[in-house]
Coordinates of C-alpha atoms and ligand atoms in Angstrom, one line a residue:
M14 CA 0.0 0.0 0.0
A15 CA 1.4 3.4 -1.0
I16 CA 1.6 5.9 1.9
R17 CA 0.4 9.3 0.7
T18 CA -1.3 10.8 3.7
V19 CA 0.2 10.6 7.2
G20 CA -1.8 11.2 10.3
V21 CA 0.0 12.6 13.3
V22 CA -1.9 12.3 16.6
G23 CA -0.5 14.8 19.2
V24 CA 1.4 17.8 18.1
G25 CA 3.5 18.6 21.1
L26 CA 7.3 18.7 21.1
M27 CA 7.8 15.6 19.1
G28 CA 4.6 15.5 17.1
S29 CA 5.2 19.0 15.6
G30 CA 8.7 17.9 14.4
I31 CA 7.3 14.6 13.0
A32 CA 4.5 16.4 11.1
Q33 CA 7.0 18.9 9.8
V34 CA 9.5 16.3 8.4
C35 CA 6.6 14.4 6.8
A36 CA 5.3 17.5 5.1
E37 CA 8.8 18.4 4.0
A38 CA 9.2 15.0 2.4
G39 CA 6.1 15.6 0.3
Y40 CA 3.4 13.7 2.3
R41 CA 0.0 15.2 3.0
V42 CA -0.2 15.5 6.8
V43 CA -3.3 15.6 9.0
V44 CA -2.5 16.6 12.6
R45 CA -4.8 15.9 15.5
E46 CA -4.8 17.6 18.9
V47 CA -7.2 17.6 21.8
S48 CA -8.0 21.3 21.7
D49 CA -7.9 24.2 19.2
D50 CA -5.4 26.0 21.4
L51 CA -2.9 23.1 21.5
L52 CA -3.4 22.5 17.7
E53 CA -2.6 26.2 17.0
K54 CA 0.4 26.0 19.3
G55 CA 1.8 22.9 17.6
L56 CA 1.3 24.1 14.1
G57 CA 2.8 27.5 15.2
K58 CA 6.0 25.7 16.2
I59 CA 6.3 24.3 12.6
E60 CA 5.6 27.7 11.2
S61 CA 8.2 29.4 13.3
F62 CA 10.8 26.7 12.7
L63 CA 10.4 27.2 8.9
A64 CA 10.3 31.0 9.4
K65 CA 13.7 30.9 11.1
G66 CA 15.0 28.8 8.1
V67 CA 13.8 31.6 5.8
E68 CA 15.5 34.3 7.9
K69 CA 18.8 32.4 7.8
G70 CA 18.5 31.8 4.1
K71 CA 18.3 28.0 4.4
V72 CA 14.7 27.8 3.2
T73 CA 12.9 29.9 0.5
A74 CA 9.6 31.6 1.3
E75 CA 8.0 29.5 -1.5
R76 CA 9.3 26.2 0.0
K77 CA 8.0 27.3 3.5
A78 CA 4.5 28.0 2.0
E79 CA 4.6 24.7 0.0
V80 CA 5.4 22.7 3.2
L81 CA 2.7 24.4 5.2
S82 CA 0.1 23.9 2.5
R83 CA 0.5 20.1 3.0
L84 CA -0.5 20.4 6.6
E85 CA -4.0 20.2 7.9
G86 CA -5.0 20.5 11.6
T87 CA -8.0 19.0 13.3
T88 CA -9.4 18.2 16.7
E89 CA -11.8 15.5 15.2
L90 CA -10.5 12.0 15.3
G91 CA -12.8 11.1 12.4
R92 CA -10.6 13.2 10.0
M93 CA -7.8 10.7 10.5
G94 CA -9.8 8.1 8.5
Q95 CA -8.3 9.4 5.3
C96 CA -4.7 8.5 6.4
D97 CA -2.6 5.6 5.2
L98 CA -0.1 5.8 8.1
L99 CA -1.0 7.1 11.6
I100 CA 1.8 8.1 13.9
E101 CA 0.7 8.4 17.6
V102 CA 2.8 11.0 19.4
V103 CA 0.7 11.6 22.6
T104 CA 1.8 11.7 26.2
E105 CA 3.9 8.7 27.4
N106 CA 1.1 6.9 29.2
I107 CA -0.1 3.5 28.2
E108 CA -3.8 4.2 29.0
T109 CA -3.8 7.3 26.9
K110 CA -2.0 5.5 24.0
R111 CA -4.4 2.5 24.3
Q112 CA -7.4 4.9 24.0
V113 CA -5.9 6.6 21.0
F114 CA -5.2 3.4 19.2
Q115 CA -8.7 2.0 19.9
A116 CA -10.3 5.2 18.6
L117 CA -8.1 5.2 15.5
D118 CA -8.9 1.6 14.9
A119 CA -12.6 2.4 14.7
A120 CA -11.9 5.6 12.5
C121 CA -9.4 4.2 10.0
R122 CA -9.3 1.8 7.1
P123 CA -8.3 -1.7 8.1
E124 CA -5.2 -1.6 5.9
A125 CA -3.8 1.7 7.4
I126 CA -0.6 1.2 9.4
F127 CA -0.4 2.4 13.0
A128 CA 2.9 3.6 14.5
S129 CA 3.8 4.8 18.0
N130 CA 6.6 7.2 18.9
T131 CA 6.9 5.8 22.4
S132 CA 10.3 5.8 24.0
S133 CA 9.7 3.0 26.5
L134 CA 6.2 1.5 26.4
S135 CA 5.4 -1.8 24.7
I136 CA 4.4 -1.8 21.0
T137 CA 3.1 -5.3 21.5
E138 CA 0.7 -4.1 24.2
M139 CA -0.6 -1.3 22.0
A140 CA -0.9 -3.5 19.0
A141 CA -3.0 -6.0 21.0
T142 CA -5.6 -3.4 21.8
T143 CA -6.3 -3.0 18.1
K144 CA -8.0 -5.3 15.5
R145 CA -4.9 -4.9 13.3
P146 CA -2.0 -6.1 15.5
S147 CA 0.0 -7.1 12.4
R148 CA -0.1 -3.5 11.1
V149 CA 1.3 -1.8 14.2
V150 CA 5.0 -0.8 14.6
G151 CA 7.1 1.7 16.5
L152 CA 8.6 4.7 14.8
H153 CA 10.8 6.3 17.4
F154 CA 12.0 9.7 16.4
F155 CA 14.6 11.7 18.3
N156 CA 14.5 15.3 19.5
P157 CA 14.8 17.7 17.7
V158 CA 13.1 15.8 15.0
P159 CA 13.9 18.1 12.0
L160 CA 17.6 17.9 12.8
M161 CA 18.1 14.3 14.1
K162 CA 18.8 11.7 11.5
L163 CA 18.0 8.7 13.6
V164 CA 14.6 6.8 13.7
E165 CA 14.2 3.5 15.4
V166 CA 11.7 1.2 13.6
V167 CA 10.3 -1.3 16.0
R168 CA 8.7 -4.6 15.3
S169 CA 6.5 -6.5 17.8
P170 CA 6.2 -10.3 17.6
L171 CA 2.8 -9.6 15.9
T172 CA 4.1 -7.2 13.2
D173 CA 3.8 -8.4 9.6
P174 CA 7.3 -8.4 8.1
A175 CA 6.0 -6.5 5.0
V176 CA 4.7 -3.8 7.3
F177 CA 8.0 -3.6 9.1
E178 CA 9.7 -3.1 5.6
E179 CA 7.2 -0.4 4.7
A180 CA 7.8 1.4 7.9
T181 CA 11.6 1.2 7.4
A182 CA 11.2 2.5 3.8
F183 CA 8.9 5.3 5.1
A184 CA 11.6 6.4 7.6
K185 CA 14.2 6.5 4.7
S186 CA 11.8 8.5 2.6
L187 CA 11.9 11.2 5.3
G188 CA 15.7 11.4 4.8
K189 CA 16.3 9.7 8.1
T190 CA 18.5 6.8 9.0
P191 CA 16.4 3.9 10.3
V192 CA 17.7 1.5 13.0
R193 CA 15.6 -1.6 13.2
A194 CA 14.8 -3.0 16.6
S195 CA 12.5 -5.6 18.3
D196 CA 10.0 -4.6 20.9
K197 CA 12.3 -4.9 24.0
T198 CA 11.9 -2.1 26.4
G199 CA 14.2 0.8 25.6
F200 CA 14.8 -0.6 22.0
V201 CA 18.4 0.0 21.0
V202 CA 19.2 3.6 22.0
N203 CA 17.5 3.9 25.4
R204 CA 18.6 0.4 26.4
L205 CA 22.2 1.7 26.1
L206 CA 21.8 5.4 26.8
V207 CA 19.6 5.3 29.9
P208 CA 21.9 3.2 32.0
Y209 CA 24.8 5.4 30.9
L210 CA 22.9 8.5 32.0
L211 CA 22.1 6.9 35.4
D212 CA 25.7 5.9 35.8
A213 CA 26.7 9.5 35.2
I214 CA 24.4 10.6 38.1
R215 CA 25.7 7.9 40.4
A216 CA 29.2 9.0 39.6
L217 CA 28.2 12.5 40.7
E218 CA 26.6 11.1 43.9
E219 CA 29.7 9.1 44.7
G220 CA 31.9 12.1 44.2
V221 CA 33.8 10.7 41.2
G222 CA 33.8 14.1 39.6
S223 CA 32.1 17.5 39.8
I224 CA 29.1 18.3 37.6
V225 CA 31.3 20.2 35.2
D226 CA 34.0 17.6 35.0
I227 CA 31.5 14.7 34.4
D228 CA 29.8 16.9 31.8
E229 CA 33.0 17.8 30.1
G230 CA 34.2 14.2 30.1
M231 CA 30.9 12.8 28.8
R232 CA 29.0 15.0 26.4
L233 CA 25.4 15.0 27.5
D234 CA 22.4 15.1 25.2
F235 CA 19.0 16.9 25.6
V236 CA 16.8 14.3 27.2
G237 CA 14.8 15.9 30.0
L238 CA 15.5 14.5 33.5
D239 CA 11.7 13.7 33.9
T240 CA 11.8 11.6 30.7
T241 CA 15.0 9.9 31.9
Y242 CA 13.3 9.1 35.2
F243 CA 10.1 7.8 33.6
I244 CA 12.0 5.6 31.2
A245 CA 14.3 4.3 34.0
N246 CA 11.3 3.3 36.1
I247 CA 9.8 1.3 33.2
M248 CA 13.1 -0.3 32.4
F249 CA 13.6 -1.2 36.0
E250 CA 10.1 -2.7 36.1
E251 CA 10.9 -4.8 33.1
F252 CA 14.5 -6.0 33.9
R253 CA 14.7 -5.7 37.7
E254 CA 18.4 -4.8 37.3
K255 CA 19.8 -2.2 39.7
R256 CA 21.5 -0.3 36.8
F257 CA 18.1 0.6 35.4
A258 CA 16.8 1.9 38.8
P259 CA 16.6 5.7 38.9
P260 CA 19.0 7.1 41.6
P261 CA 17.3 8.8 44.5
L262 CA 18.9 12.1 43.4
L263 CA 17.1 11.9 40.1
K264 CA 13.8 11.2 41.8
R265 CA 14.2 14.2 44.1
M266 CA 15.1 16.5 41.2
V267 CA 12.0 15.4 39.2
Q268 CA 9.8 15.9 42.3
A269 CA 11.4 19.4 42.6
G270 CA 10.6 20.2 38.9
L271 CA 14.3 20.4 38.1
H272 CA 13.7 18.7 34.7
G273 CA 16.7 20.3 32.9
R274 CA 17.1 22.8 30.2
K275 CA 13.3 23.0 29.3
A276 CA 12.4 23.8 32.9
G277 CA 15.2 26.3 33.2
K278 CA 16.9 24.2 35.9
G279 CA 18.3 20.8 36.3
F280 CA 22.0 20.1 36.9
Y281 CA 22.5 23.6 35.8
D282 CA 20.6 26.9 36.4
Y283 CA 19.9 27.9 32.8
A284 CA 18.8 31.4 33.8
Q285 CA 22.5 32.2 34.4
E286 CA 24.7 33.0 31.5
P287 CA 26.7 30.8 31.2
P288 CA 24.5 28.2 32.9
R289 CA 25.7 27.6 36.5
P290 CA 26.1 24.1 37.9
M291 CA 23.6 23.4 40.7
N292 CA 26.2 22.3 43.2
S293 CA 23.7 22.5 46.1
L294 CA 22.2 19.3 44.7
V295 CA 25.0 17.3 46.2
Q296 CA 26.4 19.5 48.9
A297 CA 25.7 18.7 52.6
P298 CA 24.1 21.6 54.5
A299 CA 26.6 23.7 56.4
Ligands
NAD318 N1 10.5 14.5 24.4 C1 11.4 13.7 23.8 O1 12.7 13.9 23.8 C2 11.0 12.4 23.2 C3 11.9 11.7 22.3 C4 11.4 10.5 21.7 C5 10.1 10.0 21.9 N2 9.3 10.7 22.7 C6 7.9 10.2 22.9 O2 7.0 11.0 22.1 C7 5.7 11.1 22.7 C8 5.3 12.5 22.9 O3 6.2 13.2 23.7 P1 6.4 14.8 23.7 O4 7.7 15.1 24.3 O5 6.1 15.3 22.3 O6 5.2 15.2 24.6 P2 4.3 16.5 24.7 O7 3.7 16.5 26.0 O8 5.1 17.7 24.2 O9 3.2 16.2 23.6 C9 2.1 15.3 23.7 C10 0.9 15.9 23.0 O10 -0.1 14.9 22.9 C11 -1.3 15.6 23.0 N3 -2.4 14.6 23.3 C12 -2.6 13.9 24.4 N4 -3.7 13.1 24.2 C13 -4.1 13.2 22.9 C14 -5.1 12.7 22.1 N5 -5.9 11.8 22.5 N6 -5.2 13.1 20.8 C15 -4.3 14.0 20.3 N7 -3.3 14.6 21.0 C16 -3.2 14.2 22.3 C17 -1.1 16.5 24.2 O11 -2.1 17.6 24.2 C18 0.3 17.1 23.9 O12 0.2 18.2 23.0 C19 5.9 10.3 24.0 O13 5.5 8.9 23.8 C20 7.4 10.3 24.3 O14 7.8 9.3 25.1 C21 9.7 11.9 23.4

């Protein structure tokens, strides 16, 4: 089945990037959000990303207009019935995702392919809530989507091999580099990256190095600390190995809203220029 129209459900941080790269690759894109406000905000992110490209001379105004003309926003799930591929990019919560897949199942043609952008939840569990388990895959994009080449394409034990191939070809058609994985929690990247991040925090807790020295030694990426904590909990539940358990320091930071760059504070206070390490996190009271 040729993929012409892509449905993107949820146009937050990741969904807006995914909708953008699909429209840039020539697909018609229908984006669904829960409210007009959120829809407008999500589509606005795409508009401003492209506008910056025009300002910098990387994108022409014509190209920007052409990409935007392929995007359609809606709050009605029924509008997703016209799509050949549906990419779910809603909040990382299995109940929410289950509800989305069941509603899409009723609204979409039986041959439409369903994909989830989940970082850590089970594709198999989502697939099993639909009447088309063989047509469900993971398409795990990375942040920021327009700039990151990597996409993990995930196969559950129920996925039809032909659908897995189609999903891989689709990722390539976006100009991305697909990495194929089976549905084991964390897939390839988080399976390796999350224990690495937790080890860095343990190293800080144990006094191996200062925040700056650990940071300079190991170049960090932009995963939020709340996301790291959430994925770690799920991986720990799955594997019961201590190295997947979130360190108490991380839990306290998430409880305190210190989620990292996006929250303005994490291991650094980003309000300062240059960002100042939050040494108080690991200092005993005087
Ligand atoms: N943030 C990252 O770095 C990152 C990286 C890779 C994968 N992911 C995964 O991508 C998914 C989305 O993450 P995000 O960071 O974009 O979250 P986000 O909170 O920015 O966006 C989620 C959006 O989904 C919307 N939504 C919720 N229920 C919906 C529904 N029923 N229909 C339509 N929209 C709905 C919300 O209103 C919100 O705008 C999660 O599964 C997350 O694990 C995130």
